[in-house]
Amino acid sequence: MTTTQDPWFSRLAERAQAGPSELSAVLALAASGGDLVDFSGGFPDPGLFDTQLLAQTSAKVIETRPEVALQYASNLGLPGLREALREDVARTQGVTPAEDELIVDSGGVDGLTMISKAMLDVGDGVLVEAPSYLGAFSVFRTHEGVCLSMRNDEHGLIPESVIEVVEDAQVRSITPKLVYVIPDFQNPSGLRLSEERRIRLVEICRRLGLLIVEDVAYRDLAFDGSYTRSLYELGPDVTVQLGTFSKTFTPGTRLGWACGPATVIDAMAQAKTNTDQCAGALGQCILEAMIREGHYVAALPRLRAGYAERARALLSALDAELAGGATWTVPEGGFFTWLDVPDVDTRALAAVAVDAGVAFVPGAPFFADPVSSPNLRLSFSRTSPDRMAEGVRRLARAIDRFRQR
Ligand SMILES: Cc1ncc(COP(=O)(O)O)c(C=O)c1O
């Protein structure tokens, strides 16, 4: 644990002296166990993994392809998996990335790291949604980017706010480079951006010469299996799409992909040679087999149904316990709902809530600008449906107690 008194502290790089991120606090909480009803981390439910099939597939690839599965891979990823992923993007999005337009990476955070290394000089601007995924802010800032907040409303990102932010950045001598967007079942809001707004966003970014970074972590997880056209589909010339298998396969393999303009993908691949060099070949071989044999796609309906059931249970508990005291988004996919609890600083509420036996992530760290937020994020992905009512009862009690202080 880092303490400022430790003699090594003053020798740490400046960027490390900020101490542990809010994200590591969330992960620590999630690992603490006990009777806590944990709505904090965006973890997939391990009960939804087909462990038997995974064990068989792992054994098979080690037996049949040991020289590949147990060896270093290319920094671009194994050719077979890249081909399977290019075919998958073509099938689901109608755009076929060329061979030099897609790489395999080690998941969403790795993709964010590589795009930052490839694109950001010190002080460059990254436009972000307000709210957005706090892990992304941390990556952009570590690479000395400046996060600039766009505006959201109850339907998600307002595309025209890009123009306002760019004008403001120019006044501050900041060069805006990237526009980071999570269009599907956003983290933390749970909202899906309409096709109309996506089209406007692509047009604006194309006109202003900005690269969209489209994070599709939850795209495959619409409860009804539907898809809205991706930003990559609408603007492959101005979009790098970052995908992860952490939510739909398993985070234990740490795998994802990035596709976009060849020049950017090539720079990302160069960046990968000085991070982890390549994504793990064993996981890549297992995933390739799961995709080729049809198991990956076949598992999606079960995952969607599992998360839809959890969402329904959470939303009906919220209706029963918090109607009148808070409002929340009604997600149609993904892992999250986003609450607005008027007049409550949810950072302070979080400690009271843990004492009451329930955990969530307070809203403030999901905003790039420092705010005192009445919002909080509830993740329903890893809590069993029969624990939802108890968790929300505890939350309602904690809010009452907090308001009476
Ligand atoms: C929007 C978004 N992007 C990326 C990630 C991280 O993905 P990975 O575990 O693949 O690094 C997450 C995880 O919570 C996420 O919500």
mmCIF file of N, CA and C in Angstrom, residues 47-176:
data_model
loop_
_atom_site.group_PDB
_atom_site.id
_atom_site.type_symbol
_atom_site.label_atom_id
_atom_site.label_comp_id
_atom_site.label_asym_id
_atom_site.label_seq_id
_atom_site.Cartn_x
_atom_site.Cartn_y
_atom_site.Cartn_z
ATOM 1 N N GLY A 47 -20.851 -17.406 -13.404
ATOM 2 C CA GLY A 47 -21.841 -18.480 -13.537
ATOM 3 C C GLY A 47 -22.334 -18.634 -14.972
ATOM 4 N N LEU A 48 -22.082 -17.614 -15.795
ATOM 5 C CA LEU A 48 -22.529 -17.680 -17.187
ATOM 6 C C LEU A 48 -21.434 -18.198 -18.134
ATOM 7 N N PHE A 49 -20.237 -18.499 -17.598
ATOM 8 C CA PHE A 49 -19.184 -19.071 -18.453
ATOM 9 C C PHE A 49 -19.430 -20.575 -18.609
ATOM 10 N N ASP A 50 -19.185 -21.102 -19.804
ATOM 11 C CA ASP A 50 -19.282 -22.549 -20.005
ATOM 12 C C ASP A 50 -17.911 -23.155 -19.694
ATOM 13 N N THR A 51 -17.680 -23.430 -18.411
ATOM 14 C CA THR A 51 -16.320 -23.808 -17.981
ATOM 15 C C THR A 51 -15.887 -25.163 -18.559
ATOM 16 N N GLN A 52 -16.869 -26.068 -18.731
ATOM 17 C CA GLN A 52 -16.508 -27.378 -19.273
ATOM 18 C C GLN A 52 -15.983 -27.256 -20.708
ATOM 19 N N LEU A 53 -16.706 -26.492 -21.494
ATOM 20 C CA LEU A 53 -16.299 -26.288 -22.886
ATOM 21 C C LEU A 53 -14.954 -25.562 -22.947
ATOM 22 N N LEU A 54 -14.772 -24.584 -22.042
ATOM 23 C CA LEU A 54 -13.503 -23.852 -22.032
ATOM 24 C C LEU A 54 -12.346 -24.784 -21.658
ATOM 25 N N ALA A 55 -12.594 -25.682 -20.686
ATOM 26 C CA ALA A 55 -11.542 -26.619 -20.278
ATOM 27 C C ALA A 55 -11.192 -27.548 -21.445
ATOM 28 N N GLN A 56 -12.215 -28.050 -22.132
ATOM 29 C CA GLN A 56 -11.958 -28.958 -23.277
ATOM 30 C C GLN A 56 -11.205 -28.229 -24.386
ATOM 31 N N THR A 57 -11.632 -27.006 -24.671
ATOM 32 C CA THR A 57 -11.001 -26.258 -25.765
ATOM 33 C C THR A 57 -9.555 -25.909 -25.414
ATOM 34 N N SER A 58 -9.313 -25.537 -24.152
ATOM 35 C CA SER A 58 -7.932 -25.224 -23.731
ATOM 36 C C SER A 58 -7.052 -26.453 -23.908
ATOM 37 N N ALA A 59 -7.547 -27.614 -23.432
ATOM 38 C CA ALA A 59 -6.745 -28.842 -23.534
ATOM 39 C C ALA A 59 -6.478 -29.157 -25.006
ATOM 40 N N LYS A 60 -7.498 -28.958 -25.824
ATOM 41 C CA LYS A 60 -7.349 -29.300 -27.252
ATOM 42 C C LYS A 60 -6.286 -28.420 -27.931
ATOM 43 N N VAL A 61 -6.325 -27.114 -27.659
ATOM 44 C CA VAL A 61 -5.350 -26.264 -28.365
ATOM 45 C C VAL A 61 -3.926 -26.520 -27.857
ATOM 46 N N ILE A 62 -3.796 -26.875 -26.581
ATOM 47 C CA ILE A 62 -2.445 -27.174 -26.070
ATOM 48 C C ILE A 62 -1.929 -28.483 -26.697
ATOM 49 N N GLU A 63 -2.843 -29.433 -26.867
ATOM 50 C CA GLU A 63 -2.413 -30.705 -27.477
ATOM 51 C C GLU A 63 -2.123 -30.548 -28.970
ATOM 52 N N THR A 64 -2.982 -29.801 -29.661
ATOM 53 C CA THR A 64 -2.875 -29.799 -31.128
ATOM 54 C C THR A 64 -2.016 -28.664 -31.678
ATOM 55 N N ARG A 65 -1.882 -27.545 -30.928
ATOM 56 C CA ARG A 65 -1.117 -26.408 -31.476
ATOM 57 C C ARG A 65 -0.117 -25.858 -30.450
ATOM 58 N N PRO A 66 0.630 -26.748 -29.750
ATOM 59 C CA PRO A 66 1.493 -26.223 -28.666
ATOM 60 C C PRO A 66 2.517 -25.217 -29.171
ATOM 61 N N GLU A 67 3.011 -25.414 -30.403
ATOM 62 C CA GLU A 67 4.068 -24.519 -30.911
ATOM 63 C C GLU A 67 3.528 -23.101 -31.122
ATOM 64 N N VAL A 68 2.212 -22.954 -31.251
ATOM 65 C CA VAL A 68 1.606 -21.623 -31.389
ATOM 66 C C VAL A 68 1.060 -21.157 -30.037
ATOM 67 N N ALA A 69 0.283 -22.028 -29.392
ATOM 68 C CA ALA A 69 -0.452 -21.633 -28.181
ATOM 69 C C ALA A 69 0.478 -21.275 -27.024
ATOM 70 N N LEU A 70 1.658 -21.902 -26.973
ATOM 71 C CA LEU A 70 2.552 -21.698 -25.826
ATOM 72 C C LEU A 70 3.750 -20.814 -26.185
ATOM 73 N N GLN A 71 3.659 -20.126 -27.322
ATOM 74 C CA GLN A 71 4.778 -19.324 -27.821
ATOM 75 C C GLN A 71 4.390 -17.839 -27.833
ATOM 76 N N TYR A 72 5.362 -16.938 -28.016
ATOM 77 C CA TYR A 72 5.022 -15.539 -28.285
ATOM 78 C C TYR A 72 4.199 -15.474 -29.573
ATOM 79 N N ALA A 73 3.315 -14.467 -29.641
ATOM 80 C CA ALA A 73 2.585 -14.234 -30.890
ATOM 81 C C ALA A 73 3.142 -12.967 -31.546
ATOM 82 N N SER A 74 2.707 -12.698 -32.758
ATOM 83 C CA SER A 74 3.052 -11.425 -33.408
ATOM 84 C C SER A 74 2.374 -10.287 -32.635
ATOM 85 N N ASN A 75 2.949 -9.077 -32.681
ATOM 86 C CA ASN A 75 2.297 -7.938 -31.993
ATOM 87 C C ASN A 75 0.936 -7.612 -32.607
ATOM 88 N N LEU A 76 0.695 -8.071 -33.830
ATOM 89 C CA LEU A 76 -0.608 -7.840 -34.465
ATOM 90 C C LEU A 76 -1.656 -8.850 -34.018
ATOM 91 N N GLY A 77 -1.213 -9.962 -33.433
ATOM 92 C CA GLY A 77 -2.127 -11.045 -33.076
ATOM 93 C C GLY A 77 -1.937 -12.222 -34.014
ATOM 94 N N LEU A 78 -2.492 -13.381 -33.639
ATOM 95 C CA LEU A 78 -2.353 -14.577 -34.484
ATOM 96 C C LEU A 78 -3.179 -14.392 -35.761
ATOM 97 N N PRO A 79 -2.608 -14.771 -36.901
ATOM 98 C CA PRO A 79 -3.305 -14.542 -38.178
ATOM 99 C C PRO A 79 -4.707 -15.171 -38.204
ATOM 100 N N GLY A 80 -4.859 -16.367 -37.662
ATOM 101 C CA GLY A 80 -6.166 -17.040 -37.710
ATOM 102 C C GLY A 80 -7.228 -16.271 -36.933
ATOM 103 N N LEU A 81 -6.864 -15.775 -35.763
ATOM 104 C CA LEU A 81 -7.845 -15.021 -34.962
ATOM 105 C C LEU A 81 -8.152 -13.682 -35.635
ATOM 106 N N ARG A 82 -7.123 -13.054 -36.191
ATOM 107 C CA ARG A 82 -7.376 -11.771 -36.883
ATOM 108 C C ARG A 82 -8.348 -11.967 -38.034
ATOM 109 N N GLU A 83 -8.159 -13.063 -38.745
ATOM 110 C CA GLU A 83 -9.057 -13.307 -39.879
ATOM 111 C C GLU A 83 -10.484 -13.550 -39.372
ATOM 112 N N ALA A 84 -10.601 -14.334 -38.302
ATOM 113 C CA ALA A 84 -11.942 -14.609 -37.749
ATOM 114 C C ALA A 84 -12.605 -13.302 -37.300
ATOM 115 N N LEU A 85 -11.817 -12.405 -36.717
ATOM 116 C CA LEU A 85 -12.393 -11.146 -36.224
ATOM 117 C C LEU A 85 -12.768 -10.214 -37.375
ATOM 118 N N ARG A 86 -11.943 -10.204 -38.419
ATOM 119 C CA ARG A 86 -12.292 -9.374 -39.596
ATOM 120 C C ARG A 86 -13.602 -9.866 -40.202
ATOM 121 N N GLU A 87 -13.745 -11.198 -40.264
ATOM 122 C CA GLU A 87 -14.996 -11.758 -40.802
ATOM 123 C C GLU A 87 -16.181 -11.388 -39.905
ATOM 124 N N ASP A 88 -15.931 -11.400 -38.591
ATOM 125 C CA ASP A 88 -17.006 -11.097 -37.640
ATOM 126 C C ASP A 88 -17.452 -9.628 -37.758
ATOM 127 N N VAL A 89 -16.474 -8.722 -37.895
ATOM 128 C CA VAL A 89 -16.814 -7.299 -38.074
ATOM 129 C C VAL A 89 -17.613 -7.135 -39.371
ATOM 130 N N ALA A 90 -17.182 -7.839 -40.432
ATOM 131 C CA ALA A 90 -17.892 -7.745 -41.726
ATOM 132 C C ALA A 90 -19.330 -8.258 -41.570
ATOM 133 N N ARG A 91 -19.495 -9.370 -40.865
ATOM 134 C CA ARG A 91 -20.824 -9.984 -40.717
ATOM 135 C C ARG A 91 -21.752 -9.095 -39.889
ATOM 136 N N THR A 92 -21.237 -8.501 -38.815
ATOM 137 C CA THR A 92 -22.127 -7.778 -37.905
ATOM 138 C C THR A 92 -22.213 -6.277 -38.212
ATOM 139 N N GLN A 93 -21.209 -5.732 -38.952
ATOM 140 C CA GLN A 93 -21.210 -4.285 -39.168
ATOM 141 C C GLN A 93 -21.165 -3.899 -40.645
ATOM 142 N N GLY A 94 -21.029 -4.895 -41.522
ATOM 143 C CA GLY A 94 -21.080 -4.601 -42.961
ATOM 144 C C GLY A 94 -19.864 -3.864 -43.510
ATOM 145 N N VAL A 95 -18.806 -3.740 -42.721
ATOM 146 C CA VAL A 95 -17.554 -3.141 -43.217
ATOM 147 C C VAL A 95 -16.469 -4.190 -42.987
ATOM 148 N N THR A 96 -15.686 -4.490 -44.012
ATOM 149 C CA THR A 96 -14.615 -5.481 -43.807
ATOM 150 C C THR A 96 -13.295 -4.751 -43.618
ATOM 151 N N PRO A 97 -12.717 -4.814 -42.404
ATOM 152 C CA PRO A 97 -11.402 -4.185 -42.237
ATOM 153 C C PRO A 97 -10.387 -4.922 -43.116
ATOM 154 N N ALA A 98 -9.516 -4.167 -43.805
ATOM 155 C CA ALA A 98 -8.444 -4.809 -44.568
ATOM 156 C C ALA A 98 -7.472 -5.473 -43.587
ATOM 157 N N GLU A 99 -6.566 -6.287 -44.141
ATOM 158 C CA GLU A 99 -5.671 -7.055 -43.267
ATOM 159 C C GLU A 99 -4.870 -6.161 -42.315
ATOM 160 N N ASP A 100 -4.490 -4.967 -42.813
ATOM 161 C CA ASP A 100 -3.685 -4.072 -41.969
ATOM 162 C C ASP A 100 -4.550 -3.088 -41.166
ATOM 163 N N GLU A 101 -5.851 -3.370 -41.096
ATOM 164 C CA GLU A 101 -6.745 -2.462 -40.367
ATOM 165 C C GLU A 101 -7.307 -3.084 -39.086
ATOM 166 N N LEU A 102 -6.797 -4.235 -38.662
ATOM 167 C CA LEU A 102 -7.295 -4.839 -37.413
ATOM 168 C C LEU A 102 -6.143 -5.524 -36.675
ATOM 169 N N ILE A 103 -6.063 -5.244 -35.380
ATOM 170 C CA ILE A 103 -5.105 -5.978 -34.547
ATOM 171 C C ILE A 103 -5.822 -6.580 -33.352
ATOM 172 N N VAL A 104 -5.213 -7.656 -32.830
ATOM 173 C CA VAL A 104 -5.689 -8.256 -31.582
ATOM 174 C C VAL A 104 -4.922 -7.582 -30.453
ATOM 175 N N ASP A 105 -5.631 -7.240 -29.369
ATOM 176 C CA ASP A 105 -4.929 -6.666 -28.219
ATOM 177 C C ASP A 105 -5.331 -7.386 -26.938
ATOM 178 N N SER A 106 -4.897 -6.836 -25.805
ATOM 179 C CA SER A 106 -5.139 -7.521 -24.528
ATOM 180 C C SER A 106 -6.349 -6.927 -23.804
ATOM 181 N N GLY A 107 -7.355 -6.484 -24.562
ATOM 182 C CA GLY A 107 -8.597 -5.997 -23.948
ATOM 183 C C GLY A 107 -8.755 -4.496 -24.077
ATOM 184 N N GLY A 108 -9.857 -3.996 -23.481
ATOM 185 C CA GLY A 108 -10.238 -2.600 -23.652
ATOM 186 C C GLY A 108 -9.199 -1.616 -23.136
ATOM 187 N N VAL A 109 -8.668 -1.860 -21.950
ATOM 188 C CA VAL A 109 -7.700 -0.915 -21.385
ATOM 189 C C VAL A 109 -6.426 -0.908 -22.226
ATOM 190 N N ASP A 110 -6.044 -2.078 -22.722
ATOM 191 C CA ASP A 110 -4.864 -2.142 -23.592
ATOM 192 C C ASP A 110 -5.116 -1.350 -24.877
ATOM 193 N N GLY A 111 -6.310 -1.476 -25.451
ATOM 194 C CA GLY A 111 -6.644 -0.711 -26.651
ATOM 195 C C GLY A 111 -6.556 0.782 -26.379
ATOM 196 N N LEU A 112 -7.074 1.215 -25.223
ATOM 197 C CA LEU A 112 -7.018 2.643 -24.865
ATOM 198 C C LEU A 112 -5.565 3.095 -24.690
ATOM 199 N N THR A 113 -4.753 2.212 -24.109
ATOM 200 C CA THR A 113 -3.335 2.532 -23.909
ATOM 201 C C THR A 113 -2.638 2.720 -25.252
ATOM 202 N N MET A 114 -2.899 1.789 -26.176
ATOM 203 C CA MET A 114 -2.218 1.871 -27.479
ATOM 204 C C MET A 114 -2.669 3.080 -28.288
ATOM 205 N N ILE A 115 -3.962 3.387 -28.238
ATOM 206 C CA ILE A 115 -4.422 4.555 -29.021
ATOM 207 C C ILE A 115 -3.838 5.836 -28.416
ATOM 208 N N SER A 116 -3.694 5.860 -27.089
ATOM 209 C CA SER A 116 -3.089 7.036 -26.452
ATOM 210 C C SER A 116 -1.626 7.170 -26.858
ATOM 211 N N LYS A 117 -0.903 6.051 -26.823
ATOM 212 C CA LYS A 117 0.518 6.097 -27.213
ATOM 213 C C LYS A 117 0.668 6.509 -28.672
ATOM 214 N N ALA A 118 -0.289 6.043 -29.499
ATOM 215 C CA ALA A 118 -0.189 6.319 -30.927
ATOM 216 C C ALA A 118 -0.550 7.772 -31.267
ATOM 217 N N MET A 119 -1.467 8.371 -30.507
ATOM 218 C CA MET A 119 -2.064 9.642 -30.956
ATOM 219 C C MET A 119 -1.733 10.857 -30.093
ATOM 220 N N LEU A 120 -1.413 10.650 -28.814
ATOM 221 C CA LEU A 120 -1.368 11.824 -27.921
ATOM 222 C C LEU A 120 0.037 12.356 -27.686
ATOM 223 N N ASP A 121 0.223 13.629 -27.973
ATOM 224 C CA ASP A 121 1.404 14.343 -27.489
ATOM 225 C C ASP A 121 1.002 15.037 -26.185
ATOM 226 N N VAL A 122 2.005 15.498 -25.427
ATOM 227 C CA VAL A 122 1.725 16.130 -24.131
ATOM 228 C C VAL A 122 0.725 17.276 -24.310
ATOM 229 N N GLY A 123 -0.362 17.234 -23.529
ATOM 230 C CA GLY A 123 -1.332 18.336 -23.527
ATOM 231 C C GLY A 123 -2.396 18.248 -24.606
ATOM 232 N N ASP A 124 -2.378 17.210 -25.449
ATOM 233 C CA ASP A 124 -3.424 17.072 -26.473
ATOM 234 C C ASP A 124 -4.781 16.774 -25.824
ATOM 235 N N GLY A 125 -5.836 17.199 -26.497
ATOM 236 C CA GLY A 125 -7.183 17.061 -25.928
ATOM 237 C C GLY A 125 -7.876 15.764 -26.333
ATOM 238 N N VAL A 126 -8.563 15.161 -25.376
ATOM 239 C CA VAL A 126 -9.419 14.004 -25.641
ATOM 240 C C VAL A 126 -10.826 14.390 -25.192
ATOM 241 N N LEU A 127 -11.750 14.449 -26.140
ATOM 242 C CA LEU A 127 -13.135 14.789 -25.775
ATOM 243 C C LEU A 127 -13.804 13.549 -25.205
ATOM 244 N N VAL A 128 -14.446 13.710 -24.058
ATOM 245 C CA VAL A 128 -15.065 12.563 -23.383
ATOM 246 C C VAL A 128 -16.511 12.899 -23.019
ATOM 247 N N GLU A 129 -17.315 11.854 -22.918
ATOM 248 C CA GLU A 129 -18.694 12.052 -22.491
ATOM 249 C C GLU A 129 -18.720 12.412 -20.995
ATOM 250 N N ALA A 130 -19.804 13.035 -20.579
ATOM 251 C CA ALA A 130 -19.966 13.391 -19.159
ATOM 252 C C ALA A 130 -21.334 12.875 -18.711
ATOM 253 N N PRO A 131 -21.343 11.678 -18.130
ATOM 254 C CA PRO A 131 -20.249 10.880 -17.565
ATOM 255 C C PRO A 131 -19.680 9.893 -18.587
ATOM 256 N N SER A 132 -18.509 9.298 -18.218
ATOM 257 C CA SER A 132 -17.910 8.247 -19.055
ATOM 258 C C SER A 132 -17.075 7.309 -18.182
ATOM 259 N N TYR A 133 -16.492 6.305 -18.845
ATOM 260 C CA TYR A 133 -15.734 5.246 -18.160
ATOM 261 C C TYR A 133 -14.478 5.826 -17.501
ATOM 262 N N LEU A 134 -14.417 5.737 -16.163
ATOM 263 C CA LEU A 134 -13.322 6.377 -15.434
ATOM 264 C C LEU A 134 -11.966 5.750 -15.742
ATOM 265 N N GLY A 135 -11.946 4.476 -16.100
ATOM 266 C CA GLY A 135 -10.675 3.821 -16.449
ATOM 267 C C GLY A 135 -10.050 4.475 -17.684
ATOM 268 N N ALA A 136 -10.894 4.950 -18.597
ATOM 269 C CA ALA A 136 -10.366 5.605 -19.806
ATOM 270 C C ALA A 136 -9.716 6.942 -19.453
ATOM 271 N N PHE A 137 -10.348 7.704 -18.528
ATOM 272 C CA PHE A 137 -9.731 8.995 -18.122
ATOM 273 C C PHE A 137 -8.313 8.740 -17.610
ATOM 274 N N SER A 138 -8.203 7.682 -16.804
ATOM 275 C CA SER A 138 -6.917 7.382 -16.182
ATOM 276 C C SER A 138 -5.863 7.071 -17.251
ATOM 277 N N VAL A 139 -6.249 6.309 -18.286
ATOM 278 C CA VAL A 139 -5.291 5.989 -19.358
ATOM 279 C C VAL A 139 -4.914 7.253 -20.123
ATOM 280 N N PHE A 140 -5.910 8.068 -20.502
ATOM 281 C CA PHE A 140 -5.600 9.284 -21.274
ATOM 282 C C PHE A 140 -4.668 10.206 -20.472
ATOM 283 N N ARG A 141 -4.943 10.314 -19.168
ATOM 284 C CA ARG A 141 -4.133 11.239 -18.354
ATOM 285 C C ARG A 141 -2.727 10.697 -18.149
ATOM 286 N N THR A 142 -2.608 9.373 -17.992
ATOM 287 C CA THR A 142 -1.274 8.790 -17.841
ATOM 288 C C THR A 142 -0.417 9.099 -19.068
ATOM 289 N N HIS A 143 -1.094 9.227 -20.218
ATOM 290 C CA HIS A 143 -0.353 9.560 -21.443
ATOM 291 C C HIS A 143 -0.369 11.067 -21.714
ATOM 292 N N GLU A 144 -0.635 11.815 -20.647
ATOM 293 C CA GLU A 144 -0.547 13.275 -20.644
ATOM 294 C C GLU A 144 -1.519 13.974 -21.589
ATOM 295 N N GLY A 145 -2.638 13.265 -21.863
ATOM 296 C CA GLY A 145 -3.740 13.900 -22.572
ATOM 297 C C GLY A 145 -4.583 14.701 -21.579
ATOM 298 N N VAL A 146 -5.346 15.657 -22.111
ATOM 299 C CA VAL A 146 -6.242 16.468 -21.277
ATOM 300 C C VAL A 146 -7.673 16.061 -21.632
ATOM 301 N N CYS A 147 -8.442 15.624 -20.639
ATOM 302 C CA CYS A 147 -9.826 15.212 -20.902
ATOM 303 C C CYS A 147 -10.728 16.443 -20.924
ATOM 304 N N LEU A 148 -11.508 16.593 -21.993
ATOM 305 C CA LEU A 148 -12.401 17.746 -22.158
ATOM 306 C C LEU A 148 -13.827 17.215 -22.238
ATOM 307 N N SER A 149 -14.699 17.698 -21.355
ATOM 308 C CA SER A 149 -16.054 17.131 -21.283
ATOM 309 C C SER A 149 -16.968 17.666 -22.368
ATOM 310 N N MET A 150 -17.649 16.738 -23.054
ATOM 311 C CA MET A 150 -18.744 17.103 -23.954
ATOM 312 C C MET A 150 -20.017 17.134 -23.104
ATOM 313 N N ARG A 151 -21.149 17.441 -23.769
ATOM 314 C CA ARG A 151 -22.406 17.471 -22.999
ATOM 315 C C ARG A 151 -23.275 16.276 -23.332
ATOM 316 N N ASN A 152 -23.913 15.742 -22.296
ATOM 317 C CA ASN A 152 -24.876 14.643 -22.447
ATOM 318 C C ASN A 152 -26.247 15.126 -21.992
ATOM 319 N N ASP A 153 -27.311 14.498 -22.515
ATOM 320 C CA ASP A 153 -28.633 14.698 -21.928
ATOM 321 C C ASP A 153 -29.215 13.323 -21.609
ATOM 322 N N GLU A 154 -30.527 13.254 -21.395
ATOM 323 C CA GLU A 154 -31.103 11.970 -20.978
ATOM 324 C C GLU A 154 -31.060 10.916 -22.085
ATOM 325 N N HIS A 155 -30.677 11.326 -23.312
ATOM 326 C CA HIS A 155 -30.532 10.356 -24.408
ATOM 327 C C HIS A 155 -29.067 10.027 -24.695
ATOM 328 N N GLY A 156 -28.153 10.588 -23.904
ATOM 329 C CA GLY A 156 -26.731 10.331 -24.120
ATOM 330 C C GLY A 156 -26.029 11.537 -24.714
ATOM 331 N N LEU A 157 -24.932 11.278 -25.421
ATOM 332 C CA LEU A 157 -24.084 12.360 -25.933
ATOM 333 C C LEU A 157 -24.826 13.286 -26.898
ATOM 334 N N ILE A 158 -24.614 14.606 -26.728
ATOM 335 C CA ILE A 158 -25.146 15.601 -27.677
ATOM 336 C C ILE A 158 -24.033 15.884 -28.696
ATOM 337 N N PRO A 159 -24.185 15.401 -29.939
ATOM 338 C CA PRO A 159 -23.073 15.506 -30.913
ATOM 339 C C PRO A 159 -22.580 16.930 -31.112
ATOM 340 N N GLU A 160 -23.512 17.902 -31.128
ATOM 341 C CA GLU A 160 -23.118 19.296 -31.401
ATOM 342 C C GLU A 160 -22.179 19.841 -30.329
ATOM 343 N N SER A 161 -22.160 19.228 -29.152
ATOM 344 C CA SER A 161 -21.279 19.755 -28.099
ATOM 345 C C SER A 161 -19.808 19.578 -28.482
ATOM 346 N N VAL A 162 -19.525 18.682 -29.437
ATOM 347 C CA VAL A 162 -18.147 18.533 -29.921
ATOM 348 C C VAL A 162 -17.638 19.883 -30.437
ATOM 349 N N ILE A 163 -18.504 20.587 -31.163
ATOM 350 C CA ILE A 163 -18.080 21.856 -31.784
ATOM 351 C C ILE A 163 -17.731 22.874 -30.697
ATOM 352 N N GLU A 164 -18.605 22.958 -29.678
ATOM 353 C CA GLU A 164 -18.341 23.912 -28.580
ATOM 354 C C GLU A 164 -17.009 23.590 -27.889
ATOM 355 N N VAL A 165 -16.766 22.302 -27.641
ATOM 356 C CA VAL A 165 -15.549 21.922 -26.908
ATOM 357 C C VAL A 165 -14.311 22.225 -27.742
ATOM 358 N N VAL A 166 -14.406 21.985 -29.045
ATOM 359 C CA VAL A 166 -13.256 22.256 -29.913
ATOM 360 C C VAL A 166 -12.963 23.758 -29.933
ATOM 361 N N GLU A 167 -14.022 24.593 -30.012
ATOM 362 C CA GLU A 167 -13.803 26.056 -30.009
ATOM 363 C C GLU A 167 -13.138 26.494 -28.708
ATOM 364 N N ASP A 168 -13.624 25.932 -27.602
ATOM 365 C CA ASP A 168 -13.063 26.282 -26.295
ATOM 366 C C ASP A 168 -11.595 25.814 -26.189
ATOM 367 N N ALA A 169 -11.317 24.627 -26.734
ATOM 368 C CA ALA A 169 -9.943 24.096 -26.686
ATOM 369 C C ALA A 169 -9.001 25.030 -27.447
ATOM 370 N N GLN A 170 -9.491 25.541 -28.592
ATOM 371 C CA GLN A 170 -8.634 26.437 -29.386
ATOM 372 C C GLN A 170 -8.258 27.680 -28.590
ATOM 373 N N VAL A 171 -9.232 28.225 -27.852
ATOM 374 C CA VAL A 171 -8.951 29.396 -27.019
ATOM 375 C C VAL A 171 -7.878 29.051 -25.976
ATOM 376 N N ARG A 172 -7.897 27.807 -25.490
ATOM 377 C CA ARG A 172 -6.930 27.399 -24.450
ATOM 378 C C ARG A 172 -5.644 26.812 -25.050
ATOM 379 N N SER A 173 -5.477 26.924 -26.363
ATOM 380 C CA SER A 173 -4.298 26.377 -27.064
ATOM 381 C C SER A 173 -4.116 24.871 -26.849
ATOM 382 N N ILE A 174 -5.234 24.165 -26.753
ATOM 383 C CA ILE A 174 -5.189 22.694 -26.649
ATOM 384 C C ILE A 174 -5.536 22.132 -28.025
ATOM 385 N N THR A 175 -4.765 21.151 -28.476
ATOM 386 C CA THR A 175 -5.078 20.517 -29.772
ATOM 387 C C THR A 175 -5.991 19.320 -29.530
ATOM 388 N N PRO A 176 -7.261 19.410 -29.936
ATOM 389 C CA PRO A 176 -8.133 18.253 -29.732
ATOM 390 C C PRO A 176 -7.809 17.169 -30.760
#
